[in-house]
């Protein structure tokens, strides 16, 4: 077993990624088991110090994902979340114990509002904290403790419970701004106060965990680091409950670009950021807004004449970092229908995508088909194609085998479909109010369900009428929200496959949230 890295140099800031736990808690961001393993392996390769892989007690699926990630991790510490009770902590340990470096993260809400829910007075809660942290520490020598809603907890009580947790053996104390309420100066003052007032505070690592409800998560996290916190909890693309968490790419790049005023180091290989951002966007179904800092499509685009002129003469006029720093490469190899497998592999590598040989073969077949239909295959086309290949798995329960649609000015529009359900082909035709509606009606007739279509979005990947369309679809059934995505030059095919992708995710969610196996609704407060 390894212990917390308290002996690290003073300027080293540990990056704790919670995309797979807090990020996945975002309504609609459910990821499949395989997607979680893939994201964890990319985080591990990128140099994330600690991966919070899930909430093992929440469901069998979460438990299986955390255990498997723990077994596979090569470098990162693997952490699981547990509420303040022995059952949660034991289950968490069962999942993370396989890791080369395991961590148990246990928490309880300490603010007046949160204390009222389990109906514990200050003394009873202090005792619970002592007992649960001691229990966790008896299992694992790397224990993180969080007073949930710390930024709205009375200072004296916060100091008291942090001291108890440290004495009981916590090696990292995380200070969550659970509802995104704090502001930078206050975030810094809180860490400073804890470092000054709590005995033993210099022996452990303080972490900052900020939510973005007021748009200050990045600023709050960096202010906490300035005051002495040495672990930042964050997610890729800022994914997370409500307005999300601190975005990993923002804090890491801020410390890199403004190292003159924030002289801290992380272990992150920043050239892997862009690929991770794209993968998380695809598997979570949460597309990145165009003007998002660092990873938005427009983050390095210069539209106005003055900017373009300036950048051509000297890139530093309007660029404070280089696209290559985050793995956004210049387009060197042009791809077309005569390009071979080696060129495709090289191009994907240039784009930060490395595929296993069998995956590359599948992508190559689809690339050739796309190159036949499209004059030029742009980088964004390839990225969409790879994302689609990875999202729409050939082993899914529902698969689109064939689709023909009749559309035009004279309705009704009609679709003729072969859908494979659990390995069996089923044929049907249906009409609809437009071609997409007709195709969706076919799916509904062959696979009846109650899910409501909440979002249907179509984006052109590149310019031109032969551009691929990426479609995302959000469905809701009995409170379960799932998103599906797909890309194709045929918008109706992309739409139908996105719809089927969402239904496949819904099938997984139904199993996870069957009575007695409730994942996302698991209460944060244990009795
Ligand atoms: O925001 C929060 O308080 C959390 C805790 C579980 C650490 O995510
Ligand atoms: Zn959180």
XYZ file of C-alpha atoms and ligand atoms in Angstrom:
536
model
C 0.000 0.000 0.000
C 1.143 3.519 -0.651
C 0.527 6.544 1.501
C -0.421 10.074 0.533
C 2.297 12.061 -1.236
C 2.863 14.581 1.582
C 6.625 14.622 1.063
C 6.314 16.149 -2.424
C 8.124 19.378 -3.329
C 6.275 22.526 -2.272
C 5.447 23.627 -5.818
C 3.875 20.300 -6.847
C 0.087 20.402 -7.231
C -1.687 17.035 -7.424
C -4.440 16.635 -9.972
C -7.421 14.606 -8.787
C -9.785 13.870 -11.651
C -13.405 13.106 -10.813
C -14.866 12.940 -14.346
C -15.930 9.340 -13.682
C -17.636 10.173 -10.365
C -18.769 13.799 -10.013
C -18.743 14.234 -13.815
C -20.774 11.120 -14.438
C -23.293 12.331 -11.826
C -24.417 15.000 -14.330
C -27.936 14.116 -15.455
C -27.590 12.405 -18.827
C -23.815 11.872 -18.671
C -23.991 8.139 -18.008
C -21.050 6.216 -19.441
C -20.909 2.516 -20.181
C -18.464 0.199 -18.402
C -16.112 0.109 -21.392
C -16.247 3.864 -21.842
C -15.258 4.335 -18.190
C -12.302 1.986 -18.602
C -11.186 3.841 -21.688
C -11.417 7.286 -20.055
C -9.579 6.007 -16.964
C -6.772 4.641 -19.094
C -6.427 7.961 -20.958
C -6.356 9.861 -17.628
C -3.735 7.462 -16.323
C -1.579 7.997 -19.420
C -2.025 11.759 -19.204
C -0.450 11.842 -15.749
C -3.480 12.438 -13.519
C -2.269 11.740 -9.968
C -5.545 10.461 -8.544
C -8.549 9.151 -10.480
C -11.849 9.087 -8.607
C -13.274 6.140 -10.493
C -16.776 6.005 -9.018
C -19.017 5.418 -6.022
C -18.712 1.639 -5.452
C -21.741 1.194 -3.148
C -24.016 2.939 -5.659
C -24.532 -0.078 -7.921
C -22.995 -3.314 -9.110
C -22.012 -1.445 -12.288
C -20.128 1.262 -10.390
C -18.433 -1.368 -8.245
C -17.342 -3.374 -11.299
C -16.004 -0.267 -13.054
C -13.999 0.926 -10.029
C -12.528 -2.567 -9.423
C -11.536 -2.982 -13.061
C -10.018 0.493 -13.266
C -8.104 -0.242 -10.038
C -6.709 -3.461 -11.534
C -5.650 -1.787 -14.778
C -4.193 1.546 -13.602
C -0.483 1.818 -14.269
C 0.458 5.108 -12.620
C -2.495 6.864 -11.018
C -3.805 6.336 -7.511
C -7.349 4.930 -7.770
C -9.927 6.355 -5.429
C -13.530 5.434 -4.680
C -16.173 7.504 -2.898
C -17.927 6.367 0.296
C -20.440 8.013 2.604
C -19.711 8.133 6.329
C -20.716 4.602 7.246
C -18.830 1.318 7.543
C -20.841 -0.449 4.807
C -19.970 2.181 2.182
C -16.335 2.267 3.267
C -15.975 -1.536 3.201
C -17.526 -1.706 -0.267
C -15.249 1.070 -1.466
C -12.201 -0.745 -0.135
C -13.296 -3.992 -1.825
C -13.272 -2.132 -5.149
C -10.079 -0.048 -4.840
C -7.920 -2.561 -3.004
C -6.802 -4.086 -6.328
C -4.969 -0.901 -7.247
C -1.225 -0.500 -7.095
C -2.053 2.665 -5.142
C -5.582 2.697 -3.639
C -7.394 5.523 -1.841
C -10.671 5.660 0.098
C -12.521 8.987 -0.063
C -15.171 9.340 2.615
C -17.358 12.380 3.248
C -20.205 13.849 5.247
C -22.118 17.140 4.959
C -20.959 19.411 7.807
C -22.837 22.686 7.189
C -25.950 23.406 9.301
C -28.206 22.522 6.357
C -26.490 19.207 5.792
C -26.224 18.305 9.488
C -29.993 18.587 9.740
C -30.669 15.826 7.214
C -29.205 12.848 9.102
C -30.338 14.701 12.243
C -26.961 14.618 13.984
C -25.901 17.319 16.419
C -22.351 18.678 16.247
C -20.992 16.180 18.794
C -22.692 13.177 17.210
C -21.364 14.157 13.808
C -17.849 14.640 15.203
C -18.015 11.133 16.646
C -19.234 9.723 13.307
C -16.312 11.395 11.540
C -13.825 9.988 14.026
C -15.229 6.460 13.734
C -15.539 6.345 9.949
C -12.140 7.863 9.180
C -10.525 5.501 11.702
C -12.300 2.582 10.049
C -11.163 3.676 6.572
C -7.607 4.158 7.774
C -7.562 0.657 9.263
C -8.249 -0.633 5.754
C -6.110 1.683 3.640
C -3.224 3.982 4.474
C -4.329 6.580 1.905
C -7.574 8.155 3.133
C -9.219 11.339 1.942
C -11.939 12.998 3.989
C -14.352 15.719 2.825
C -16.641 17.942 4.888
C -19.301 18.397 2.206
C -20.511 22.010 1.895
C -17.367 23.115 3.759
C -17.661 26.661 2.442
C -20.988 27.060 4.293
C -19.822 25.354 7.498
C -19.137 27.443 10.642
C -15.371 28.047 10.813
C -14.936 26.831 14.388
C -16.798 23.622 13.638
C -14.891 23.115 10.376
C -11.568 23.431 12.249
C -12.809 21.012 14.893
C -13.887 18.285 12.439
C -10.840 18.665 10.199
C -8.648 18.161 13.283
C -10.626 15.044 14.221
C -10.263 13.622 10.696
C -6.512 14.272 10.685
C -6.077 12.658 14.108
C -8.134 9.665 12.915
C -5.685 9.182 10.040
C -6.908 11.143 7.009
C -3.962 11.913 4.734
C -5.818 14.338 2.429
C -8.466 16.811 3.562
C -10.678 18.022 0.754
C -12.562 21.306 1.163
C -15.597 21.164 -1.153
C -17.476 24.205 -2.349
C -20.381 21.872 -3.002
C -22.847 24.425 -4.315
C -20.380 26.784 -6.028
C -21.027 29.519 -3.460
C -17.572 30.773 -2.596
C -15.457 33.466 -4.267
C -11.673 33.483 -4.856
C -10.634 35.573 -1.841
C -12.841 33.556 0.488
C -11.619 30.270 -1.002
C -8.010 31.286 -0.239
C -8.841 32.597 3.246
C -10.510 29.318 4.168
C -7.442 27.222 3.309
C -5.164 29.730 5.054
C -7.341 29.634 8.163
C -7.301 25.835 8.285
C -3.528 25.737 7.839
C -3.085 28.240 10.656
C -5.618 26.945 13.148
C -5.745 23.156 12.810
C -3.050 21.180 14.634
C -1.407 18.692 12.255
C -2.564 20.600 9.147
C 1.006 20.811 7.855
C 1.240 17.005 7.875
C -1.506 16.431 5.322
C -2.513 17.677 1.865
C -5.386 20.113 1.505
C -7.507 19.684 -1.599
C -9.898 22.118 -3.247
C -13.117 20.870 -4.898
C -15.108 23.641 -6.559
C -18.403 23.705 -8.402
C -19.108 26.273 -11.071
C -22.558 27.611 -10.157
C -21.326 31.219 -10.225
C -18.715 30.597 -12.924
C -15.841 30.859 -10.418
C -14.709 27.247 -10.053
C -11.365 27.712 -11.802
C -10.588 30.983 -10.009
C -11.588 29.507 -6.643
C -9.419 26.416 -7.128
C -6.369 28.483 -8.123
C -6.897 30.862 -5.193
C -6.970 27.876 -2.827
C -3.679 26.660 -4.292
C -2.143 30.086 -3.736
C -3.148 29.791 -0.094
C -1.540 26.363 0.304
C -3.908 23.700 -1.097
C -1.896 21.152 -3.059
C -4.576 19.026 -4.696
C -7.113 20.275 -7.223
C -10.243 18.218 -7.834
C -11.502 18.688 -11.356
C -13.100 17.090 -14.386
C -12.421 17.045 -18.109
C -14.439 19.787 -19.876
C -15.702 20.871 -16.418
C -18.320 18.108 -16.559
C -20.261 17.729 -13.322
C -23.468 18.283 -11.407
C -25.447 21.428 -12.344
C -22.953 23.963 -13.792
C -20.130 21.457 -13.414
C -16.799 21.204 -11.604
C -13.480 22.988 -12.044
C -12.239 22.109 -15.543
C -8.954 20.178 -15.491
C -7.725 21.758 -18.718
C -8.300 25.269 -17.351
C -6.403 24.934 -14.071
C -3.560 22.941 -15.615
C -3.076 25.359 -18.527
C -3.475 28.408 -16.279
C -0.615 27.202 -14.080
C 1.475 26.405 -17.148
C 0.866 29.617 -19.092
C 0.995 31.942 -16.050
C 3.729 30.109 -14.214
C 5.312 33.523 -13.564
C 2.570 34.328 -11.054
C 1.419 30.777 -10.258
C 4.720 28.940 -9.839
C 3.299 25.424 -9.483
C 3.918 22.160 -11.301
C 1.604 19.308 -12.185
C 2.411 15.905 -13.663
C 0.028 16.375 -16.586
C 1.131 15.791 -20.174
C -0.892 18.673 -21.595
C -0.579 17.402 -25.180
C -3.142 14.727 -24.274
C -5.811 17.256 -23.257
C -7.562 17.680 -26.599
C -8.047 13.984 -27.242
C -9.421 13.427 -23.740
C -11.737 16.375 -24.104
C -13.147 14.958 -27.339
C -13.580 11.475 -25.898
C -15.319 12.751 -22.759
C -17.612 14.931 -24.893
C -18.523 11.937 -27.031
C -19.080 9.351 -24.326
C -20.911 11.720 -21.971
C -22.999 13.276 -24.747
C -22.095 16.733 -23.377
C -20.734 18.646 -26.335
C -18.148 21.317 -25.560
C -19.399 24.855 -26.163
C -17.580 26.519 -29.068
C -16.106 29.324 -26.947
C -15.062 27.118 -24.008
C -11.608 28.046 -22.668
C -8.770 25.806 -23.913
C -10.793 23.050 -25.641
C -13.632 24.905 -27.404
C -13.666 24.719 -31.203
C -13.057 28.478 -31.402
C -10.370 28.664 -28.697
C -7.588 28.988 -31.302
C -9.581 30.413 -34.234
C -8.975 33.953 -35.424
C -11.822 35.320 -37.476
C -11.358 39.079 -37.595
C -8.956 40.557 -40.147
C -6.890 42.390 -37.533
C -6.433 39.219 -35.488
C -5.598 37.080 -38.533
C -3.071 39.608 -39.735
C -1.476 39.825 -36.300
C -1.261 36.072 -35.859
C 0.317 35.604 -39.295
C 3.034 38.130 -38.445
C 3.628 36.900 -34.915
C 1.402 34.251 -33.277
C 2.028 35.748 -29.858
C 0.005 38.847 -30.776
C -3.239 36.983 -30.117
C -2.230 33.551 -28.798
C -1.055 33.056 -25.228
C -0.434 29.344 -25.706
C 0.261 27.145 -28.687
C -2.394 24.753 -30.011
C 0.247 21.985 -29.923
C 0.525 22.436 -26.131
C -2.890 20.836 -25.732
C -2.446 18.346 -28.581
C -4.187 20.361 -31.266
C -1.931 19.737 -34.218
C -1.364 21.614 -37.411
C -2.732 19.807 -40.424
C 0.304 18.247 -42.129
C -1.020 15.118 -43.792
C -3.978 15.644 -46.146
C -6.288 12.655 -46.335
C -8.202 11.462 -49.372
C -9.453 8.280 -50.986
C -5.964 7.206 -52.037
C -4.564 7.385 -48.523
C -3.550 4.054 -47.065
C -3.744 2.497 -43.624
C -0.284 3.754 -42.587
C -1.223 7.331 -43.500
C -4.442 6.981 -41.532
C -2.564 5.673 -38.510
C -0.051 8.547 -38.751
C -2.825 11.092 -39.139
C -4.746 9.779 -36.152
C -1.551 9.778 -34.085
C -1.038 13.397 -35.101
C -4.548 14.059 -33.794
C -3.679 12.353 -30.497
C -5.731 9.217 -31.220
C -4.066 5.836 -30.844
C -6.138 2.806 -31.760
C -5.632 -0.920 -31.313
C -4.976 -2.741 -34.613
C -8.526 -4.166 -34.905
C -10.079 -0.770 -34.187
C -7.811 0.831 -36.775
C -8.963 -1.742 -39.339
C -12.623 -0.914 -38.681
C -11.967 2.822 -38.831
C -10.018 2.341 -42.071
C -12.971 0.613 -43.743
C -15.245 3.468 -42.709
C -12.676 6.076 -43.737
C -12.522 4.586 -47.263
C -16.322 4.636 -47.486
C -16.345 8.260 -46.348
C -13.573 9.251 -48.772
C -15.650 7.805 -51.610
C -18.558 10.026 -50.654
C -16.639 13.173 -49.724
C -14.116 15.157 -51.766
C -11.847 15.958 -48.824
C -11.639 14.238 -45.490
C -10.780 16.855 -42.873
C -9.333 16.291 -39.396
C -12.731 16.955 -37.851
C -14.249 14.291 -40.128
C -11.764 11.737 -38.841
C -12.351 12.729 -35.244
C -16.118 12.350 -35.722
C -15.619 9.022 -37.461
C -13.404 7.607 -34.695
C -15.808 8.899 -32.039
C -18.697 7.217 -33.824
C -16.808 3.944 -34.155
C -16.015 3.982 -30.438
C -19.556 4.975 -29.425
C -21.592 2.657 -31.576
C -20.256 -0.706 -30.553
C -20.919 -3.665 -32.851
C -22.009 -5.758 -29.837
C -24.843 -3.500 -28.702
C -28.314 -4.905 -28.029
C -29.943 -2.740 -30.738
C -28.187 -2.113 -34.044
C -29.271 -0.437 -37.249
C -28.699 -2.846 -40.110
C -30.494 -1.149 -43.012
C -32.458 2.031 -43.606
C -34.187 3.453 -46.682
C -36.206 6.630 -46.476
C -38.592 8.271 -48.931
C -38.914 11.995 -48.373
C -39.742 15.157 -50.303
C -42.492 17.686 -50.768
C -45.277 15.116 -51.075
C -45.773 13.274 -47.815
C -46.164 11.110 -45.978
C -42.471 10.434 -45.520
C -41.739 6.765 -45.181
C -38.926 4.657 -43.695
C -38.086 1.025 -44.298
C -35.769 -0.469 -41.692
C -33.983 -3.610 -40.581
C -33.099 -3.416 -36.893
C -31.039 -6.097 -35.159
C -32.349 -6.751 -31.671
C -30.239 -9.026 -29.502
C -28.738 -10.629 -32.624
C -32.056 -11.148 -34.502
C -32.988 -9.095 -37.569
C -36.444 -7.453 -37.632
C -37.953 -5.679 -40.619
C -40.548 -2.908 -40.559
C -41.799 0.169 -42.400
C -43.495 3.241 -40.990
C -44.557 6.717 -41.992
C -43.914 9.918 -40.057
C -44.007 13.646 -39.958
C -40.734 13.989 -41.852
C -38.011 11.401 -42.552
C -36.463 11.470 -39.058
C -39.857 10.930 -37.462
C -40.563 8.038 -39.836
C -37.238 6.373 -38.985
C -37.743 6.896 -35.240
C -41.260 5.431 -35.563
C -39.764 2.252 -37.034
C -37.463 1.950 -34.006
C -40.358 2.584 -31.606
C -42.502 -0.076 -33.284
C -39.769 -2.689 -33.129
C -38.548 -1.725 -29.665
C -41.509 -0.223 -27.787
C -40.502 2.047 -24.910
C -41.763 5.015 -22.904
C -38.671 7.218 -23.270
C -39.375 10.836 -24.217
C -37.146 12.608 -26.737
C -35.901 15.711 -24.887
C -33.127 16.964 -27.135
C -32.378 16.376 -30.811
C -29.415 18.329 -32.181
C -27.675 18.225 -35.550
C -24.284 19.829 -36.265
C -22.306 19.856 -39.502
C -18.765 18.636 -38.728
C -17.186 20.619 -41.570
C -18.258 22.930 -44.369
C -19.985 21.888 -47.615
C -23.143 20.008 -48.477
C -21.250 16.702 -48.329
C -20.274 17.346 -44.691
C -20.841 14.706 -42.036
C -23.558 15.495 -39.549
C -23.086 14.727 -35.875
C -26.365 14.145 -34.128
C -26.995 14.001 -30.405
C -30.171 12.796 -28.839
C -31.293 12.973 -25.215
C -33.976 10.639 -23.882
C -35.711 10.558 -20.544
C -37.597 7.622 -19.073
C -38.860 7.616 -15.455
C -36.207 10.114 -14.390
C -33.386 8.279 -16.160
C -31.648 10.555 -18.655
C -29.365 9.245 -21.393
C -27.681 10.783 -24.407
C -26.712 9.138 -27.676
C -24.555 10.373 -30.545
C -23.589 9.414 -34.060
C -22.009 10.867 -37.203
C -22.641 10.207 -40.884
C -22.842 12.119 -44.160
C -26.476 11.016 -44.224
C -28.258 13.043 -41.544
C -31.150 10.566 -41.243
C -28.758 7.639 -40.720
C -26.809 9.644 -38.110
C -30.072 10.597 -36.367
C -31.361 7.028 -36.253
C -28.061 5.661 -34.988
C -27.861 8.384 -32.315
C -31.383 7.443 -31.212
C -30.449 3.747 -31.089
C -27.243 4.584 -29.212
C -29.295 6.415 -26.568
C -31.692 3.459 -26.289
C -28.764 1.073 -25.772
C -27.582 3.308 -22.924
C -31.085 3.365 -21.500
C -31.126 -0.424 -21.429
C -27.902 -0.331 -19.375
C -29.365 2.356 -17.078
C -32.540 0.325 -16.530
C -30.424 -2.572 -15.282
C -28.362 -0.288 -13.041
C -31.367 1.449 -11.549
C -33.609 -1.557 -11.083
C -35.237 -1.520 -7.601
C -32.613 -2.211 -4.944
C -29.843 -1.272 -7.339
C -30.219 2.470 -7.483
C -27.184 4.375 -8.732
C -27.787 8.017 -9.411
C -30.479 8.470 -6.810
C -28.323 7.071 -4.027
C -28.661 9.609 -1.240
C -25.614 11.553 -0.155
C -26.774 11.148 3.423
C -26.438 7.788 5.075
C -28.543 6.991 8.079
O -19.285 18.580 -4.212
C -19.083 17.831 -3.250
O -19.204 18.200 -2.071
C -18.687 16.459 -3.530
C -18.258 15.644 -2.351
C -18.779 14.256 -2.422
C -16.774 15.699 -2.224
O -18.636 16.062 -4.672
Zn -18.693 17.757 -6.117
